[in-house]
Coordinates of N, CA and C and ligand atoms in Angstrom, one line a residue:
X1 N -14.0 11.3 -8.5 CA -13.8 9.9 -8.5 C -13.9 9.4 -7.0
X2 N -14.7 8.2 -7.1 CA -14.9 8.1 -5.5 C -14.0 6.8 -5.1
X3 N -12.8 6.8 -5.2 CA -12.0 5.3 -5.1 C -11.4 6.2 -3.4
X4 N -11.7 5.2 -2.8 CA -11.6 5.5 -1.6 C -9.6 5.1 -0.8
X5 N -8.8 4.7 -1.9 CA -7.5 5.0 -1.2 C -7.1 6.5 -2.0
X6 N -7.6 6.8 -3.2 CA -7.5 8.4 -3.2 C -8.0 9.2 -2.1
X7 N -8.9 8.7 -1.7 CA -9.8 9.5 -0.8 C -9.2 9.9 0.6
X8 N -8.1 8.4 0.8 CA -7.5 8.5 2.0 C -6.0 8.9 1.8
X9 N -5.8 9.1 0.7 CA -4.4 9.6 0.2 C -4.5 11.3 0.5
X10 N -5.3 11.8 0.2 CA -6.2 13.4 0.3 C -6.5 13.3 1.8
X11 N -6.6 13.2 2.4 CA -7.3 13.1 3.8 C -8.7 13.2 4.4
X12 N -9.2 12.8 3.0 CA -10.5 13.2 2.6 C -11.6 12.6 3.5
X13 N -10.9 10.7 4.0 CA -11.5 10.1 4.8 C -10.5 9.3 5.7
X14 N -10.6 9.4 7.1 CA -9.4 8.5 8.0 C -9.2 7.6 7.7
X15 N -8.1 7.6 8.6 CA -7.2 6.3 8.3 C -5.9 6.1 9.3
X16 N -5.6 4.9 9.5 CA -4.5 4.8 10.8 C -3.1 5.4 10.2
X17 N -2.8 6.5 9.6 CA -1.6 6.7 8.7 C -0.3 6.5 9.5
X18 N 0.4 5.1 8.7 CA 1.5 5.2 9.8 C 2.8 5.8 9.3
X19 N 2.9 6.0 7.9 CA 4.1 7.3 6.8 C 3.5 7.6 5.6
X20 N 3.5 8.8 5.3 CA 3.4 9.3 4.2 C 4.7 10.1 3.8
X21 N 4.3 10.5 2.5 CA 5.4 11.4 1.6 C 5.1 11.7 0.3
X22 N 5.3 12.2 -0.3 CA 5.5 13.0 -1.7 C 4.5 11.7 -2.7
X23 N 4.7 10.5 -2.5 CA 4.6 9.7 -3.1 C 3.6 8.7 -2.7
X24 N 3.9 8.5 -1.5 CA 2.8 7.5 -0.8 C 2.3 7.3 0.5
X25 N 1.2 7.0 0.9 CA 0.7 6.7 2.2 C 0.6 5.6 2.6
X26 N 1.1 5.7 3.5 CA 0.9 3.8 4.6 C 0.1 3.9 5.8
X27 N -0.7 2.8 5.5 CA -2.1 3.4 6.6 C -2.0 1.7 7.4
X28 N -2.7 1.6 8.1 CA -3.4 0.1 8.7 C -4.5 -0.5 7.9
X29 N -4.9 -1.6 7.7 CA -5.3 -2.4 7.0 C -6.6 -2.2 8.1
X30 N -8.0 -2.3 7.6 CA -9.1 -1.8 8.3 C -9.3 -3.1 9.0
X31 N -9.3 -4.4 8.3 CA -9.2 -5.5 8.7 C -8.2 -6.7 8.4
X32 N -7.3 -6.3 9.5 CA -5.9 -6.7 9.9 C -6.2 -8.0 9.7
X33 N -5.4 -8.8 9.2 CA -4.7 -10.5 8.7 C -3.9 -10.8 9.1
X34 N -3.1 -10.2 10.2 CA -2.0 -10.4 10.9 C -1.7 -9.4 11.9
X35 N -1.0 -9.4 12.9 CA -0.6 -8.2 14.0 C -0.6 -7.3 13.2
X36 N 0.3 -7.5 12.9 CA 0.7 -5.6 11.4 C 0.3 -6.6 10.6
X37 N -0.5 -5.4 10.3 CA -0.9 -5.3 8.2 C -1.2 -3.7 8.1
X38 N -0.4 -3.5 7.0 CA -0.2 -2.0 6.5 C -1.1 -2.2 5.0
X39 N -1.0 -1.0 4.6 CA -1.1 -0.7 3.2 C 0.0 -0.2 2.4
X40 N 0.3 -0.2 1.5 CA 1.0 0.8 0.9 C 0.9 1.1 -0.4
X41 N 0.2 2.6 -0.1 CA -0.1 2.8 -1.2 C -0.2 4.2 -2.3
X42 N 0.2 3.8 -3.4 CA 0.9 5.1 -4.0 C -0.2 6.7 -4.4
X43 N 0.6 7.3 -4.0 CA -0.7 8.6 -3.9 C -1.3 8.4 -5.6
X44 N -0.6 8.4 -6.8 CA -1.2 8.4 -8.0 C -2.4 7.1 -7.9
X45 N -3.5 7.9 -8.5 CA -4.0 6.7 -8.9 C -4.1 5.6 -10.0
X46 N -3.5 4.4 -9.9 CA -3.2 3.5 -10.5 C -4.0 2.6 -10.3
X47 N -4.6 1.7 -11.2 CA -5.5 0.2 -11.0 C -4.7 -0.6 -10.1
X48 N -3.8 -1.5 -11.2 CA -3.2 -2.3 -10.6 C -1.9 -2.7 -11.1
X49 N -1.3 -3.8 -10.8 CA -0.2 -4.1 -11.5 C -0.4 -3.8 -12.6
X50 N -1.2 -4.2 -13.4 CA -1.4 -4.5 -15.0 C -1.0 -3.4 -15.6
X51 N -1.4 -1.6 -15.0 CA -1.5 -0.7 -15.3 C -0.1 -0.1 -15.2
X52 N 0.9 -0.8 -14.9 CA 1.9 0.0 -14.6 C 2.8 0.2 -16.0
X53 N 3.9 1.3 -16.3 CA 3.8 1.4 -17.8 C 5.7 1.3 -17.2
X54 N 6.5 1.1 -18.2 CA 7.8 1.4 -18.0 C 8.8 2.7 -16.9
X55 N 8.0 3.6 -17.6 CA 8.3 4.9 -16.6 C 7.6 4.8 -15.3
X56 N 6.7 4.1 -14.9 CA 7.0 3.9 -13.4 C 7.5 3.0 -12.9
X57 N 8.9 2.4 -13.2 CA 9.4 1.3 -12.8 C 10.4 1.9 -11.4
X58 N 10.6 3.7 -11.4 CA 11.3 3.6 -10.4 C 10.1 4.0 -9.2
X59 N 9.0 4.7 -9.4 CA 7.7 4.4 -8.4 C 7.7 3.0 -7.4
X60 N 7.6 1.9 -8.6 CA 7.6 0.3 -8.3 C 8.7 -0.2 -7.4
X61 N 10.0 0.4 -7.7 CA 11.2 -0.2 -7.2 C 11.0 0.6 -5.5
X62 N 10.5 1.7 -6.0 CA 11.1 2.5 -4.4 C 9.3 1.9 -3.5
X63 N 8.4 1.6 -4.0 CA 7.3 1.0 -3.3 C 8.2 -0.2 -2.3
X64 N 8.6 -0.7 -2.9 CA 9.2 -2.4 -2.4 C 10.6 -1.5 -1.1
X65 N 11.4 -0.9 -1.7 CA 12.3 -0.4 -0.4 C 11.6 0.6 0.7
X66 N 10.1 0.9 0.0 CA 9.5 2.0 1.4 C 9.2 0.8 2.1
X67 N 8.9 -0.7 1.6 CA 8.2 -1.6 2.4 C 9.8 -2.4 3.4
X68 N 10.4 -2.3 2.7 CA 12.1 -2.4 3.7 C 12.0 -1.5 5.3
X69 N 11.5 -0.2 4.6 CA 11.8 0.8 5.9 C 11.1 0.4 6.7
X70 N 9.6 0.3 6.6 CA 8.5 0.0 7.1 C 8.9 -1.0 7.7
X71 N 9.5 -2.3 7.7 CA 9.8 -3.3 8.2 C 10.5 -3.1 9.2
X72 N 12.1 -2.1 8.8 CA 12.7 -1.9 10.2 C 12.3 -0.9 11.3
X73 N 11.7 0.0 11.0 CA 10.8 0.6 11.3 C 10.0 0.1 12.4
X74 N 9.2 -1.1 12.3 CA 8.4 -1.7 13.0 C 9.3 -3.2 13.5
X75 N 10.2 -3.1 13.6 CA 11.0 -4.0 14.0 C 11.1 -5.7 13.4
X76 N 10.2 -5.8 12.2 CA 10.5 -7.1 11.9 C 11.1 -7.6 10.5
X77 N 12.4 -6.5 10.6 CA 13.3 -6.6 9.2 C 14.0 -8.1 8.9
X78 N 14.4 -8.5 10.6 CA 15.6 -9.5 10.7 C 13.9 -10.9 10.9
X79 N 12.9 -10.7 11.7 CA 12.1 -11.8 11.8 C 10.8 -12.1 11.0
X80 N 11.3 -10.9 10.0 CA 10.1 -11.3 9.0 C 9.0 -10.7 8.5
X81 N 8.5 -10.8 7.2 CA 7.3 -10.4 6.8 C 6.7 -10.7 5.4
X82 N 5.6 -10.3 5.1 CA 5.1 -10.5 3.9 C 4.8 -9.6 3.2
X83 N 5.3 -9.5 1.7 CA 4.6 -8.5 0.9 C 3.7 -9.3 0.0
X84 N 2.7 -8.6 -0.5 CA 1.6 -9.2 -1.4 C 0.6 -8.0 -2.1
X85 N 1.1 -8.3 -3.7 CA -0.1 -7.6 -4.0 C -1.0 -8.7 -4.7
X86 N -2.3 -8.2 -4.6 CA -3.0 -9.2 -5.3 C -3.7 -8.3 -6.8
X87 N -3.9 -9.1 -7.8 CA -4.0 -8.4 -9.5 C -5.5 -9.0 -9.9
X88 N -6.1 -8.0 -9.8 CA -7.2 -8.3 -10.5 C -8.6 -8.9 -9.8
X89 N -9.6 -8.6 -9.8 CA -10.5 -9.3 -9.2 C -10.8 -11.0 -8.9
X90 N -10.3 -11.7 -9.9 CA -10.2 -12.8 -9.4 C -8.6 -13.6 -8.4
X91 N -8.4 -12.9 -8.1 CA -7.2 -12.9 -7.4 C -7.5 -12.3 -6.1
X92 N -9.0 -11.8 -6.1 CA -9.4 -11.0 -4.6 C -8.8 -9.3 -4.3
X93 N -8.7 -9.2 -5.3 CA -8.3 -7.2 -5.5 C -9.3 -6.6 -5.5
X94 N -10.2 -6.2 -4.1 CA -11.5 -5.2 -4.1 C -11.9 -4.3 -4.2
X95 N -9.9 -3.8 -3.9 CA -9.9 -1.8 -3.9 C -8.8 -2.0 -5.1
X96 N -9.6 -1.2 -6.1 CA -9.1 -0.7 -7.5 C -8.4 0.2 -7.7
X97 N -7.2 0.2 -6.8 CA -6.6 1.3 -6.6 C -4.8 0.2 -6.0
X98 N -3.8 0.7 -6.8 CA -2.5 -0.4 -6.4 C -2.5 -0.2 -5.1
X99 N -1.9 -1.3 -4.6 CA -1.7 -1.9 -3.2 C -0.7 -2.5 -2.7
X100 N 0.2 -2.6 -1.9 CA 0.9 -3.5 -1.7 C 0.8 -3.9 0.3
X101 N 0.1 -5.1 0.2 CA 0.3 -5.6 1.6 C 1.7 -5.9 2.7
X102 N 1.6 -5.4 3.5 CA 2.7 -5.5 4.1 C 2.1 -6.3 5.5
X103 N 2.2 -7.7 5.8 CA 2.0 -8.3 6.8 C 2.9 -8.7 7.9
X104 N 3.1 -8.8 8.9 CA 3.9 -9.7 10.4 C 3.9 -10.0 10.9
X105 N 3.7 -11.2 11.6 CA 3.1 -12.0 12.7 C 3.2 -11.0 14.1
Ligands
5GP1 P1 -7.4 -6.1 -1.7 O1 -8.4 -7.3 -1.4 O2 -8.1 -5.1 -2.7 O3 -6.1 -6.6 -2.2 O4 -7.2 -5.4 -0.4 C1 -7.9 -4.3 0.0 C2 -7.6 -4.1 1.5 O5 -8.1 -2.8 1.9 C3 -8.4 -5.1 2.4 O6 -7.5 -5.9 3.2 C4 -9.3 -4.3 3.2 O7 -9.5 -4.7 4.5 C5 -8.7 -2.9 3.1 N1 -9.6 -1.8 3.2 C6 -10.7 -1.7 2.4 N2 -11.3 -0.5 2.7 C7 -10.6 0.1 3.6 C8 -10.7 1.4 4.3 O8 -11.6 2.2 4.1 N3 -9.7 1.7 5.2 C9 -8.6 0.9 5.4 N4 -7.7 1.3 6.3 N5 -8.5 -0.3 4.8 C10 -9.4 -0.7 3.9
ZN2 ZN1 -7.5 5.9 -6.3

């Protein structure tokens, strides 16, 4: 399968990885929308929100607190940030693969 955050989940093709683990890799956004922009994104491959089934609600929950750490981590827990995923192609979703943006001025 040629979905290329699998690809970068595998190490198959670079990427700015700034944490991984068991579950997911956080890389840099190839073309940044703000100082930091991360990725975050789960090693399974999953489409998108739509795809997500009951049983990975604790996947989903701990996505959102890796994006906590990531925040304090990079120092802008207390001044801020954005999470964003976007669903579906007309929503501008171009990598078919779940995502969750992590932005900061
Ligand atoms: P989407 O529009 O699907 O929500 O966001 C996909 C994001 O992935 C975009 O912001 C795009 O810049 C980023 N992206 C696409 N291909 C690559 C890549 O090969 N490497 C990295 N680091 N980011 C990528
Ligand atoms: Zn994939």
């Amino acid at each position: 399968m040629d979905c290329i955050f699998c690809q970068i989940s595998k190490g198959e093709i670079p990427a700015e990885i700034i944490y991984h683990d068991k579950l997911f890799v956080v890389f840099k956004d190839i073309k940044p929308k703000a100082r930091l922009h991360f990725l975050i994104v789960p090693r399974r491959h999953i489409v998108s929100i739509n795809d997500l089934k009951l049983k990975d609600a604790m996947l989903a929950g701990k996505m959102i607190l890796l994006a906590r750490k990531i925040a304090r981590d990079q120092g802008v827990a207390d001044s801020g940030y954005q999470l964003h995923f976007n669903v579906g192609r007309g929503a501008g979703q171009l990598v078919e693969h779940l995502h969750l943006h992590f932005m900061a001025a």
